[in-house]
PDB file of C-alpha atoms in Angstrom:
ATOM      1  CA  UNK A  11       1.967  10.999   7.869  1.00  0.00           C
ATOM      2  CA  UNK A  12       2.365  14.689   8.500  1.00  0.00           C
ATOM      3  CA  UNK A  13      -0.076  17.390   9.422  1.00  0.00           C
ATOM      4  CA  UNK A  14      -0.456  20.744   7.701  1.00  0.00           C
ATOM      5  CA  UNK A  15      -0.461  24.044   9.551  1.00  0.00           C
ATOM      6  CA  UNK A  16      -4.250  23.793   9.777  1.00  0.00           C
ATOM      7  CA  UNK A  17      -4.015  20.357  11.404  1.00  0.00           C
ATOM      8  CA  UNK A  18      -5.262  18.441   8.353  1.00  0.00           C
ATOM      9  CA  UNK A  19      -3.555  15.145   7.601  1.00  0.00           C
ATOM     10  CA  UNK A  20      -1.360  15.308   4.521  1.00  0.00           C
ATOM     11  CA  UNK A  21      -0.795  11.895   2.934  1.00  0.00           C
ATOM     12  CA  UNK A  22       1.493  13.006   0.090  1.00  0.00           C
ATOM     13  CA  UNK A  23       4.766  12.928   2.083  1.00  0.00           C
ATOM     14  CA  UNK A  24       3.933   9.387   3.240  1.00  0.00           C
ATOM     15  CA  UNK A  25       3.360   8.315  -0.360  1.00  0.00           C
ATOM     16  CA  UNK A  26       6.634   9.868  -1.505  1.00  0.00           C
ATOM     17  CA  UNK A  27       8.505   8.308   1.401  1.00  0.00           C
ATOM     18  CA  UNK A  28       6.976   4.920   0.673  1.00  0.00           C
ATOM     19  CA  UNK A  29       8.157   5.174  -2.926  1.00  0.00           C
ATOM     20  CA  UNK A  30      11.706   5.251  -1.540  1.00  0.00           C
ATOM     21  CA  UNK A  31      11.010   1.697  -0.393  1.00  0.00           C
ATOM     22  CA  UNK A  32      10.757   0.514  -3.985  1.00  0.00           C
ATOM     23  CA  UNK A  33      14.316  -0.753  -3.956  1.00  0.00           C
ATOM     24  CA  UNK A  34      13.622  -2.712  -0.786  1.00  0.00           C
ATOM     25  CA  UNK A  35      10.302  -4.055  -2.084  1.00  0.00           C
ATOM     26  CA  UNK A  36      11.775  -5.270  -5.360  1.00  0.00           C
ATOM     27  CA  UNK A  37      14.634  -6.985  -3.533  1.00  0.00           C
ATOM     28  CA  UNK A  38      12.467  -8.402  -0.778  1.00  0.00           C
ATOM     29  CA  UNK A  39      13.522 -12.023  -1.321  1.00  0.00           C
ATOM     30  CA  UNK A  40      17.170 -10.994  -1.346  1.00  0.00           C
ATOM     31  CA  UNK A  41      16.744  -8.991   1.844  1.00  0.00           C
ATOM     32  CA  UNK A  42      14.920 -11.767   3.631  1.00  0.00           C
ATOM     33  CA  UNK A  43      17.727 -14.170   2.726  1.00  0.00           C
ATOM     34  CA  UNK A  44      20.547 -11.661   3.266  1.00  0.00           C
ATOM     35  CA  UNK A  45      19.659  -8.446   5.153  1.00  0.00           C
ATOM     36  CA  UNK A  46      23.126  -7.045   4.404  1.00  0.00           C
ATOM     37  CA  UNK A  47      22.086  -6.807   0.708  1.00  0.00           C
ATOM     38  CA  UNK A  48      20.595  -3.339   1.389  1.00  0.00           C
ATOM     39  CA  UNK A  49      22.275  -0.393   3.014  1.00  0.00           C
ATOM     40  CA  UNK A  50      21.264   0.566   6.558  1.00  0.00           C
ATOM     41  CA  UNK A  51      18.829   3.270   5.434  1.00  0.00           C
ATOM     42  CA  UNK A  52      16.693   0.876   3.406  1.00  0.00           C
ATOM     43  CA  UNK A  53      16.492  -1.637   6.233  1.00  0.00           C
ATOM     44  CA  UNK A  54      15.651   1.093   8.763  1.00  0.00           C
ATOM     45  CA  UNK A  55      12.978   2.566   6.503  1.00  0.00           C
ATOM     46  CA  UNK A  56      11.509  -0.877   5.906  1.00  0.00           C
ATOM     47  CA  UNK A  57      11.319  -1.416   9.661  1.00  0.00           C
ATOM     48  CA  UNK A  58       9.562   1.928  10.072  1.00  0.00           C
ATOM     49  CA  UNK A  59       6.931   1.083   7.441  1.00  0.00           C
ATOM     50  CA  UNK A  60       6.480  -2.428   8.840  1.00  0.00           C
ATOM     51  CA  UNK A  61       5.626  -1.028  12.274  1.00  0.00           C
ATOM     52  CA  UNK A  62       3.488   1.892  11.090  1.00  0.00           C
ATOM     53  CA  UNK A  63      -0.131   2.030  12.224  1.00  0.00           C
ATOM     54  CA  UNK A  64      -1.245   2.956   8.703  1.00  0.00           C
ATOM     55  CA  UNK A  65      -1.596   0.326   5.987  1.00  0.00           C
ATOM     56  CA  UNK A  66       0.976   0.420   3.201  1.00  0.00           C
ATOM     57  CA  UNK A  67       0.539  -1.478  -0.075  1.00  0.00           C
ATOM     58  CA  UNK A  68       2.718  -1.292  -3.204  1.00  0.00           C
ATOM     59  CA  UNK A  69       1.335  -2.608  -6.503  1.00  0.00           C
ATOM     60  CA  UNK A  70       3.601  -2.783  -9.556  1.00  0.00           C
ATOM     61  CA  UNK A  71       2.763  -1.456 -13.018  1.00  0.00           C
ATOM     62  CA  UNK A  72       1.323  -4.844 -14.016  1.00  0.00           C
ATOM     63  CA  UNK A  73      -1.200  -4.822 -11.169  1.00  0.00           C
ATOM     64  CA  UNK A  74       0.695  -7.309  -8.976  1.00  0.00           C
ATOM     65  CA  UNK A  75       0.865  -6.697  -5.220  1.00  0.00           C
ATOM     66  CA  UNK A  76       4.555  -6.422  -4.299  1.00  0.00           C
ATOM     67  CA  UNK A  77       4.387  -5.313  -0.672  1.00  0.00           C
ATOM     68  CA  UNK A  78       1.975  -5.124   2.272  1.00  0.00           C
ATOM     69  CA  UNK A  79       3.018  -4.180   5.786  1.00  0.00           C
ATOM     70  CA  UNK A  80       2.266  -5.890   9.088  1.00  0.00           C
ATOM     71  CA  UNK A  81      -0.710  -3.633   9.776  1.00  0.00           C
ATOM     72  CA  UNK A  82      -2.441  -4.953   6.653  1.00  0.00           C
ATOM     73  CA  UNK A  83      -1.916  -8.543   7.812  1.00  0.00           C
ATOM     74  CA  UNK A  84      -2.923  -7.785  11.389  1.00  0.00           C
ATOM     75  CA  UNK A  85      -6.135  -6.054  10.320  1.00  0.00           C
ATOM     76  CA  UNK A  86      -7.263  -8.494   7.616  1.00  0.00           C
ATOM     77  CA  UNK A  87      -5.880 -11.741   9.012  1.00  0.00           C
ATOM     78  CA  UNK A  88      -4.294 -12.437   5.608  1.00  0.00           C
ATOM     79  CA  UNK A  89      -0.592 -13.273   5.757  1.00  0.00           C
ATOM     80  CA  UNK A  90       1.848 -11.381   3.568  1.00  0.00           C
ATOM     81  CA  UNK A  91       2.820 -14.617   1.794  1.00  0.00           C
ATOM     82  CA  UNK A  92      -0.816 -15.139   0.750  1.00  0.00           C
ATOM     83  CA  UNK A  93      -1.344 -11.703  -0.801  1.00  0.00           C
ATOM     84  CA  UNK A  94       2.026 -10.616  -2.208  1.00  0.00           C
ATOM     85  CA  UNK A  95       2.322 -11.784  -5.802  1.00  0.00           C
ATOM     86  CA  UNK A  96      -1.462 -11.730  -6.308  1.00  0.00           C
ATOM     87  CA  UNK A  97      -3.290  -9.308  -8.591  1.00  0.00           C
ATOM     88  CA  UNK A  98      -4.653  -6.030  -7.180  1.00  0.00           C
ATOM     89  CA  UNK A  99      -8.228  -7.374  -7.146  1.00  0.00           C
ATOM     90  CA  UNK A 100      -7.209  -9.856  -4.409  1.00  0.00           C
ATOM     91  CA  UNK A 101      -7.089  -6.952  -1.916  1.00  0.00           C
ATOM     92  CA  UNK A 102     -10.822  -6.436  -2.154  1.00  0.00           C
ATOM     93  CA  UNK A 103     -13.855  -8.403  -1.020  1.00  0.00           C
ATOM     94  CA  UNK A 104     -14.954 -10.616  -3.949  1.00  0.00           C
ATOM     95  CA  UNK A 105     -18.413  -9.086  -4.354  1.00  0.00           C
ATOM     96  CA  UNK A 106     -16.945  -5.553  -4.120  1.00  0.00           C
ATOM     97  CA  UNK A 107     -13.992  -5.912  -6.533  1.00  0.00           C
ATOM     98  CA  UNK A 108     -15.450  -4.174  -9.565  1.00  0.00           C
ATOM     99  CA  UNK A 109     -16.799  -1.275  -7.504  1.00  0.00           C
ATOM    100  CA  UNK A 110     -13.543  -0.983  -5.529  1.00  0.00           C
ATOM    101  CA  UNK A 111     -11.432  -0.920  -8.681  1.00  0.00           C
ATOM    102  CA  UNK A 112     -13.685   1.774 -10.169  1.00  0.00           C
ATOM    103  CA  UNK A 113     -13.326   3.908  -7.025  1.00  0.00           C
ATOM    104  CA  UNK A 114      -9.563   3.363  -7.020  1.00  0.00           C
ATOM    105  CA  UNK A 115      -9.318   4.397 -10.683  1.00  0.00           C
ATOM    106  CA  UNK A 116     -11.308   7.550  -9.918  1.00  0.00           C
ATOM    107  CA  UNK A 117      -9.040   8.428  -6.989  1.00  0.00           C
ATOM    108  CA  UNK A 118      -5.896   7.849  -9.053  1.00  0.00           C
ATOM    109  CA  UNK A 119      -7.252  10.099 -11.788  1.00  0.00           C
ATOM    110  CA  UNK A 120      -7.681  12.827  -9.167  1.00  0.00           C
ATOM    111  CA  UNK A 121      -3.902  12.766  -8.692  1.00  0.00           C
ATOM    112  CA  UNK A 122      -4.044  11.294  -5.204  1.00  0.00           C
ATOM    113  CA  UNK A 123      -5.802  14.373  -3.877  1.00  0.00           C
ATOM    114  CA  UNK A 124      -8.945  12.457  -2.967  1.00  0.00           C
ATOM    115  CA  UNK A 125      -9.356   9.824  -0.297  1.00  0.00           C
ATOM    116  CA  UNK A 126     -11.366   6.796  -1.310  1.00  0.00           C
ATOM    117  CA  UNK A 127     -13.097   4.156   0.776  1.00  0.00           C
ATOM    118  CA  UNK A 128     -12.024   0.663  -0.257  1.00  0.00           C
ATOM    119  CA  UNK A 129     -13.444  -2.620   1.088  1.00  0.00           C
ATOM    120  CA  UNK A 130     -10.516  -4.857   2.030  1.00  0.00           C
ATOM    121  CA  UNK A 131     -11.030  -8.600   1.980  1.00  0.00           C
ATOM    122  CA  UNK A 132     -10.692 -10.072   5.468  1.00  0.00           C
ATOM    123  CA  UNK A 133     -10.246 -13.671   6.506  1.00  0.00           C
ATOM    124  CA  UNK A 134     -13.507 -15.170   7.694  1.00  0.00           C
ATOM    125  CA  UNK A 135     -15.503 -12.004   8.010  1.00  0.00           C
ATOM    126  CA  UNK A 136     -17.132  -9.002   6.495  1.00  0.00           C
ATOM    127  CA  UNK A 137     -15.085  -6.626   4.325  1.00  0.00           C
ATOM    128  CA  UNK A 138     -13.224  -3.889   6.184  1.00  0.00           C
ATOM    129  CA  UNK A 139     -13.896  -0.460   4.680  1.00  0.00           C
ATOM    130  CA  UNK A 140     -10.918   1.879   5.083  1.00  0.00           C
ATOM    131  CA  UNK A 141      -9.981   5.266   3.716  1.00  0.00           C
ATOM    132  CA  UNK A 142      -7.008   5.198   1.314  1.00  0.00           C
ATOM    133  CA  UNK A 143      -4.979   7.828  -0.499  1.00  0.00           C
ATOM    134  CA  UNK A 144      -3.619   6.196  -3.652  1.00  0.00           C
ATOM    135  CA  UNK A 145      -0.700   7.549  -5.622  1.00  0.00           C
ATOM    136  CA  UNK A 146       0.344   6.457  -9.119  1.00  0.00           C
ATOM    137  CA  UNK A 147       3.944   6.742 -10.217  1.00  0.00           C
ATOM    138  CA  UNK A 148       4.825   6.719 -13.890  1.00  0.00           C
ATOM    139  CA  UNK A 149       7.949   6.032 -15.905  1.00  0.00           C
ATOM    140  CA  UNK A 150       9.479   8.868 -17.957  1.00  0.00           C
ATOM    141  CA  UNK A 151       7.619   7.379 -20.934  1.00  0.00           C
ATOM    142  CA  UNK A 152       4.297   7.705 -19.088  1.00  0.00           C
ATOM    143  CA  UNK A 153       3.725   4.008 -18.344  1.00  0.00           C
ATOM    144  CA  UNK A 154       2.423   3.046 -14.918  1.00  0.00           C
ATOM    145  CA  UNK A 155       5.381   2.077 -12.708  1.00  0.00           C
ATOM    146  CA  UNK A 156       3.579   1.443  -9.427  1.00  0.00           C
ATOM    147  CA  UNK A 157       0.609   2.323  -7.284  1.00  0.00           C
ATOM    148  CA  UNK A 158       1.198   3.185  -3.652  1.00  0.00           C
ATOM    149  CA  UNK A 159      -1.776   2.849  -1.313  1.00  0.00           C
ATOM    150  CA  UNK A 160      -1.650   4.377   2.154  1.00  0.00           C
ATOM    151  CA  UNK A 161      -4.658   3.500   4.275  1.00  0.00           C
ATOM    152  CA  UNK A 162      -5.713   4.890   7.607  1.00  0.00           C
ATOM    153  CA  UNK A 163      -5.855   2.064  10.097  1.00  0.00           C
ATOM    154  CA  UNK A 164      -8.523   1.970  12.802  1.00  0.00           C
ATOM    155  CA  UNK A 165      -5.783   1.098  15.347  1.00  0.00           C
TER     156      UNK A 165
END
């Protein structure tokens, strides 16, 4: 997260930096089994994102959650192993999924310029509404490659 000259939070650098994690996210199983499989930069960047106070989520082009950081798990009470590999809808409270996906689609169509409130599903409690800045990345052919969600944590 960076701040502009006016003091406003600018989420775009965080989204671009998180996209650099793609290599780490796709090789997560390899890295967990053999941390030497990635160069030092990837491991250091992963550590930085893991410890960030903001929530980071990466969803692949097929709508499958590929990465959530520790802040997501700490806030929602849902372990990484429970949510990674699930479809995007699993992030949201069951009775809010359709509305949340509509809001997310709207924010993505705005080019990531608009923050959107999304109700995260939480273990054993009410949904947690947080402000997210989503960013869609596309292949050279125009297909959706991934969605990066950066959410402001209340911590």
